[in-house]
Amino acid sequence: MIYPHLLSPLRIRAVHLPNRVIMGSMHLGCEADADAFPRLARFYAERAKGGVGLIVTGGVAPNAEGRFGADGPMLDSDAELAGHRMITEAVHTAGGRIVMQILHCGRYGRHPEIVAPSALRAPINNIAPREMSEADIERTIADYGRTARMAVAAGYDGVEVMASEGYLINEFMAPRTNRRTDWWGGGLAGRLRFLIETVRAVRAGLGEEAILSVRLSMVDLVEDGMFAEEVVAAAQALEAEGVDIINSGIGWHEAKVPTIAHTVPPGAWSWATARVKAKVRIPVAASNRINTPELAEALLAEGKADMVSMARPLLADPAFVAKAASGRAEAINQCIGCNQGCLDSIFSGGSATCLVNPRAGREGEFDSRPAARPSAVAVVGGGPAGMACALEAARRGHAVTLFEAGGELGGQFLVARVLPAKREYIATPGHYARALSEAGVTIHLGRTAQAADLAAFDEIVLATGITPRRLELPGADHAKVVTYDDILAGRVRAGAVVAIMGCGGIGFDVAACLVEGNEPFDCAWGIDLAFKAPGGLSRPALPPRPARQVVMMQRKPGRPGDRLGKTTGWIHKAHLQRMGVEMLAGVTYRRIDDGGLHIEVAGESRVIAADTIVTCIGQDSRRDLLAAVAAMGKPVHLIGGARDAARLDALAAFEEGTRLGLAI
Ligand code: NAP
Ligand code: SF4
């Protein structure tokens, strides 16, 4: 049997789970929209159809104070109950099982009513919480119990209580945020009391048949967090209270350690889960950066966990489990940990989707119907936009031919393979290449399409991408000047001192590539794998010597890197600062000569005595074929970077290609 541990069933109370995969809780950012329930029902049903063992919904607050925003979801009315029934019925009809997460945001909420064990403002929030009175605490515990009862009435198979990530229950557990001297604070017993009383109220609300999972903070990753022994004591107390599953939470939201981004090695946190699993008998689930069935199986086989929780991998591929179970793991569209389509979208006020699967979260919108009139479609360019368009068009019955000038598919995505932290990105072109072959697309690699090659097609899609923008500056043709493409493709080896012009995503990628400095994740971020100190933190190791001296520059004022991804930009900035990269803003470029790059900054002239000057100054569209193809009088579609280089972004490119492929 393949993946014998991952695919082995588990019975929890009255619920049969066919395998060990939990879809972890994740907000989709659409919970307050008018069409939220039908949309969520479609979203979860597709994951249930894909075979996941147990789904956990996004968090639902037990009361108004516990909501994240003033319009955050609660389950306290008949209308809400009816909406949640749409979700549970859709999931059960699709053959799945689903529990509802109850999440009180505590001091992380973004509205004036927020409460916490002590009136301490979170460093990531401008709003200070009110300290809960004893009456507030007792009322909140009762609200948990009532919400659990409503969840069962709505048809859920149980609930998960969120007790990690620095939310309310976790705030009670850690000295960092619990400074109370009453019954609900002080020593460990006092700090765990809110957790235990909440779990009792929830079990009473659930009855004896429904699942009760608790997401426990395995390692807080903040100062004055819990000690290792305290985490174990909490887990054992939960077991004694009849909790059925302990799911892993890793790090508080205010932690200065990355926990889920692509820079975190896959499976990096399984040690923290394993410590708890060794001390309890109930199933314990590992989570964070588990994105392949091989890794999940290995963690279970090694005895580090009994189950695995994955959220983003099931956004990327709802059929993750079904593909693994049918021996087609290589067909899984792998989550690359970029956060661009999911978390960055949510934190920018949008709703979650997925960079590698634009359909995610918008299942109703991206309906794939057979083409009314199948036709011959030529797609020129095998980058994200071209691959996505060709795939959808072929799946709908068009005869699609894809021309790619390079030797392999992937376009700009391929540069990621030289970046140590982005090596997994290469899984995406590989997935699309396989899917395109399965869909019957004729692929011509190493072939620069000419207008004559396209004459026989009914529709032509130009996804010819971009070229790096040319620098306009005296001395721009100096031998020291190279493009980012020259560096990332390995055509040029940079000297000992490098000036990088442009601080966009590519400037940061190039800088990371040039300083090198690969070091173990725990050393770089000060993680105490022995978990001797509270919160699991230690002093970061001294940084390794950078491979070269790097200076980054941008013309605009403000901090370089401010426009990087909301949830990952800080990680890239911290890494480069650690590696001694100088970052200059408000720079005026003057000229380039044998002495280097002459600039003005803060009213002073300066020469960056660079051996290599790398331009990362944006892109221009590549549209060589447009005029000739337009002259043929056929329908022509321009997509991706070829249409709009300023918006060149893999997230936009995959979506644009997918939408066109569904529309042709
Ligand atoms: P970008 O983000 O637009 O940055 C271009 C940089 O060049 C800016 O810092 C700009 O800053 C500077 N610049 C623009 N025109 C210039 C000119 N004529 N002369 C000198 N400097 C100029 O573009 P990118 O870095 O090439 O990235 C392209 C796309 O890929 C972006 O959408 C980005 O989000 C995406 N990407 C993202 C990541 C990621 O980590 N999420 C990584 C790689 C790429 P000043 O005008 O202030 O000098
Ligand atoms: Fe994973 Fe990126 Fe998709 Fe988010 S957007 S689910 S991180 S691949």
mmCIF file of N, CA, C and O in Angstrom, residues 424-458:
data_model
loop_
_atom_site.group_PDB
_atom_site.id
_atom_site.type_symbol
_atom_site.label_atom_id
_atom_site.label_comp_id
_atom_site.label_asym_id
_atom_site.label_seq_id
_atom_site.Cartn_x
_atom_site.Cartn_y
_atom_site.Cartn_z
ATOM 1 N N GLU A 424 11.637 25.205 -4.308
ATOM 2 C CA GLU A 424 10.386 24.468 -4.514
ATOM 3 C C GLU A 424 9.547 25.052 -5.655
ATOM 4 O O GLU A 424 8.666 24.394 -6.169
ATOM 5 N N TYR A 425 9.833 26.308 -6.030
ATOM 6 C CA TYR A 425 9.026 26.942 -7.071
ATOM 7 C C TYR A 425 9.084 26.145 -8.369
ATOM 8 O O TYR A 425 8.193 26.234 -9.199
ATOM 9 N N ILE A 426 10.148 25.391 -8.513
ATOM 10 C CA ILE A 426 10.335 24.660 -9.757
ATOM 11 C C ILE A 426 9.268 23.569 -9.914
ATOM 12 O O ILE A 426 9.018 23.064 -11.011
ATOM 13 N N ALA A 427 8.601 23.231 -8.806
ATOM 14 C CA ALA A 427 7.538 22.221 -8.898
ATOM 15 C C ALA A 427 6.400 22.706 -9.797
ATOM 16 O O ALA A 427 5.721 21.893 -10.440
ATOM 17 N N THR A 428 6.198 24.007 -9.867
ATOM 18 C CA THR A 428 5.036 24.523 -10.602
ATOM 19 C C THR A 428 5.170 24.318 -12.115
ATOM 20 O O THR A 428 4.256 23.751 -12.735
ATOM 21 N N PRO A 429 6.274 24.752 -12.750
ATOM 22 C CA PRO A 429 6.390 24.447 -14.182
ATOM 23 C C PRO A 429 6.328 22.944 -14.456
ATOM 24 O O PRO A 429 5.752 22.510 -15.454
ATOM 25 N N GLY A 430 6.906 22.172 -13.553
ATOM 26 C CA GLY A 430 6.871 20.708 -13.738
ATOM 27 C C GLY A 430 5.442 20.201 -13.730
ATOM 28 O O GLY A 430 5.056 19.376 -14.566
ATOM 29 N N HIS A 431 4.644 20.719 -12.799
ATOM 30 C CA HIS A 431 3.238 20.300 -12.727
ATOM 31 C C HIS A 431 2.497 20.681 -14.007
ATOM 32 O O HIS A 431 1.764 19.872 -14.585
ATOM 33 N N TYR A 432 2.696 21.931 -14.432
ATOM 34 C CA TYR A 432 1.967 22.381 -15.623
ATOM 35 C C TYR A 432 2.416 21.606 -16.863
ATOM 36 O O TYR A 432 1.597 21.258 -17.717
ATOM 37 N N ALA A 433 3.715 21.338 -16.966
ATOM 38 C CA ALA A 433 4.199 20.594 -18.137
ATOM 39 C C ALA A 433 3.509 19.234 -18.214
ATOM 40 O O ALA A 433 3.054 18.796 -19.284
ATOM 41 N N ARG A 434 3.387 18.568 -17.074
ATOM 42 C CA ARG A 434 2.750 17.243 -17.033
ATOM 43 C C ARG A 434 1.268 17.364 -17.383
ATOM 44 O O ARG A 434 0.737 16.609 -18.192
ATOM 45 N N ALA A 435 0.618 18.365 -16.785
ATOM 46 C CA ALA A 435 -0.820 18.535 -17.020
ATOM 47 C C ALA A 435 -1.095 18.897 -18.480
ATOM 48 O O ALA A 435 -2.086 18.439 -19.067
ATOM 49 N N LEU A 436 -0.214 19.683 -19.069
ATOM 50 C CA LEU A 436 -0.404 20.063 -20.479
ATOM 51 C C LEU A 436 -0.305 18.833 -21.375
ATOM 52 O O LEU A 436 -1.097 18.677 -22.317
ATOM 53 N N SER A 437 0.655 17.970 -21.082
ATOM 54 C CA SER A 437 0.779 16.738 -21.885
ATOM 55 C C SER A 437 -0.463 15.887 -21.723
ATOM 56 O O SER A 437 -1.011 15.370 -22.715
ATOM 57 N N GLU A 438 -0.923 15.740 -20.475
ATOM 58 C CA GLU A 438 -2.125 14.920 -20.229
ATOM 59 C C GLU A 438 -3.341 15.496 -20.935
ATOM 60 O O GLU A 438 -4.222 14.766 -21.375
ATOM 61 N N ALA A 439 -3.387 16.828 -21.047
ATOM 62 C CA ALA A 439 -4.544 17.465 -21.690
ATOM 63 C C ALA A 439 -4.429 17.442 -23.207
ATOM 64 O O ALA A 439 -5.305 17.944 -23.913
ATOM 65 N N GLY A 440 -3.323 16.901 -23.715
ATOM 66 C CA GLY A 440 -3.182 16.737 -25.164
ATOM 67 C C GLY A 440 -2.637 17.952 -25.882
ATOM 68 O O GLY A 440 -2.771 18.071 -27.111
ATOM 69 N N VAL A 441 -2.006 18.868 -25.157
ATOM 70 C CA VAL A 441 -1.434 20.055 -25.808
ATOM 71 C C VAL A 441 -0.177 19.642 -26.578
ATOM 72 O O VAL A 441 0.656 18.892 -26.058
ATOM 73 N N THR A 442 -0.064 20.123 -27.806
ATOM 74 C CA THR A 442 1.162 19.895 -28.576
ATOM 75 C C THR A 442 2.164 20.969 -28.155
ATOM 76 O O THR A 442 1.864 22.165 -28.244
ATOM 77 N N ILE A 443 3.322 20.536 -27.674
ATOM 78 C CA ILE A 443 4.292 21.505 -27.138
ATOM 79 C C ILE A 443 5.538 21.516 -28.015
ATOM 80 O O ILE A 443 6.146 20.473 -28.246
ATOM 81 N N HIS A 444 5.886 22.709 -28.507
ATOM 82 C CA HIS A 444 7.137 22.873 -29.257
ATOM 83 C C HIS A 444 8.113 23.642 -28.395
ATOM 84 O O HIS A 444 7.947 24.844 -28.190
ATOM 85 N N LEU A 445 9.119 22.955 -27.874
ATOM 86 C CA LEU A 445 10.136 23.630 -27.073
ATOM 87 C C LEU A 445 11.293 24.047 -27.973
ATOM 88 O O LEU A 445 11.556 23.411 -29.011
ATOM 89 N N GLY A 446 12.005 25.122 -27.567
ATOM 90 C CA GLY A 446 13.154 25.582 -28.343
ATOM 91 C C GLY A 446 12.733 26.090 -29.714
ATOM 92 O O GLY A 446 13.511 26.033 -30.665
ATOM 93 N N ARG A 447 11.519 26.551 -29.802
ATOM 94 C CA ARG A 447 11.023 27.004 -31.113
ATOM 95 C C ARG A 447 10.439 28.415 -30.982
ATOM 96 O O ARG A 447 9.437 28.629 -30.294
ATOM 97 N N THR A 448 11.132 29.369 -31.617
ATOM 98 C CA THR A 448 10.637 30.746 -31.628
ATOM 99 C C THR A 448 9.608 30.847 -32.744
ATOM 100 O O THR A 448 9.949 30.762 -33.929
ATOM 101 N N ALA A 449 8.355 30.986 -32.366
ATOM 102 C CA ALA A 449 7.296 30.980 -33.376
ATOM 103 C C ALA A 449 7.415 32.209 -34.280
ATOM 104 O O ALA A 449 7.689 33.312 -33.807
ATOM 105 N N GLN A 450 7.222 31.993 -35.573
ATOM 106 C CA GLN A 450 7.159 33.091 -36.543
ATOM 107 C C GLN A 450 5.700 33.244 -36.951
ATOM 108 O O GLN A 450 4.894 32.322 -36.774
ATOM 109 N N ALA A 451 5.388 34.396 -37.527
ATOM 110 C CA ALA A 451 3.992 34.645 -37.929
ATOM 111 C C ALA A 451 3.493 33.524 -38.846
ATOM 112 O O ALA A 451 2.340 33.074 -38.724
ATOM 113 N N ALA A 452 4.367 33.062 -39.749
ATOM 114 C CA ALA A 452 3.941 32.018 -40.695
ATOM 115 C C ALA A 452 3.520 30.733 -39.976
ATOM 116 O O ALA A 452 2.643 30.001 -40.446
ATOM 117 N N ASP A 453 4.139 30.456 -38.794
ATOM 118 C CA ASP A 453 3.785 29.243 -38.041
ATOM 119 C C ASP A 453 2.361 29.305 -37.500
ATOM 120 O O ASP A 453 1.788 28.284 -37.105
ATOM 121 N N LEU A 454 1.833 30.521 -37.434
ATOM 122 C CA LEU A 454 0.552 30.711 -36.754
ATOM 123 C C LEU A 454 -0.614 30.848 -37.729
ATOM 124 O O LEU A 454 -1.778 30.934 -37.314
ATOM 125 N N ALA A 455 -0.295 30.851 -39.013
ATOM 126 C CA ALA A 455 -1.315 31.165 -40.025
ATOM 127 C C ALA A 455 -2.483 30.183 -39.997
ATOM 128 O O ALA A 455 -3.629 30.558 -40.280
ATOM 129 N N ALA A 456 -2.224 28.931 -39.647
ATOM 130 C CA ALA A 456 -3.287 27.917 -39.751
ATOM 131 C C ALA A 456 -4.201 27.862 -38.524
ATOM 132 O O ALA A 456 -5.164 27.096 -38.500
ATOM 133 N N PHE A 457 -3.918 28.662 -37.518
ATOM 134 C CA PHE A 457 -4.716 28.578 -36.285
ATOM 135 C C PHE A 457 -5.923 29.518 -36.323
ATOM 136 O O PHE A 457 -5.918 30.534 -37.006
ATOM 137 N N ASP A 458 -6.959 29.131 -35.559
ATOM 138 C CA ASP A 458 -8.168 29.968 -35.499
ATOM 139 C C ASP A 458 -8.005 31.121 -34.512
ATOM 140 O O ASP A 458 -8.528 32.206 -34.708
#
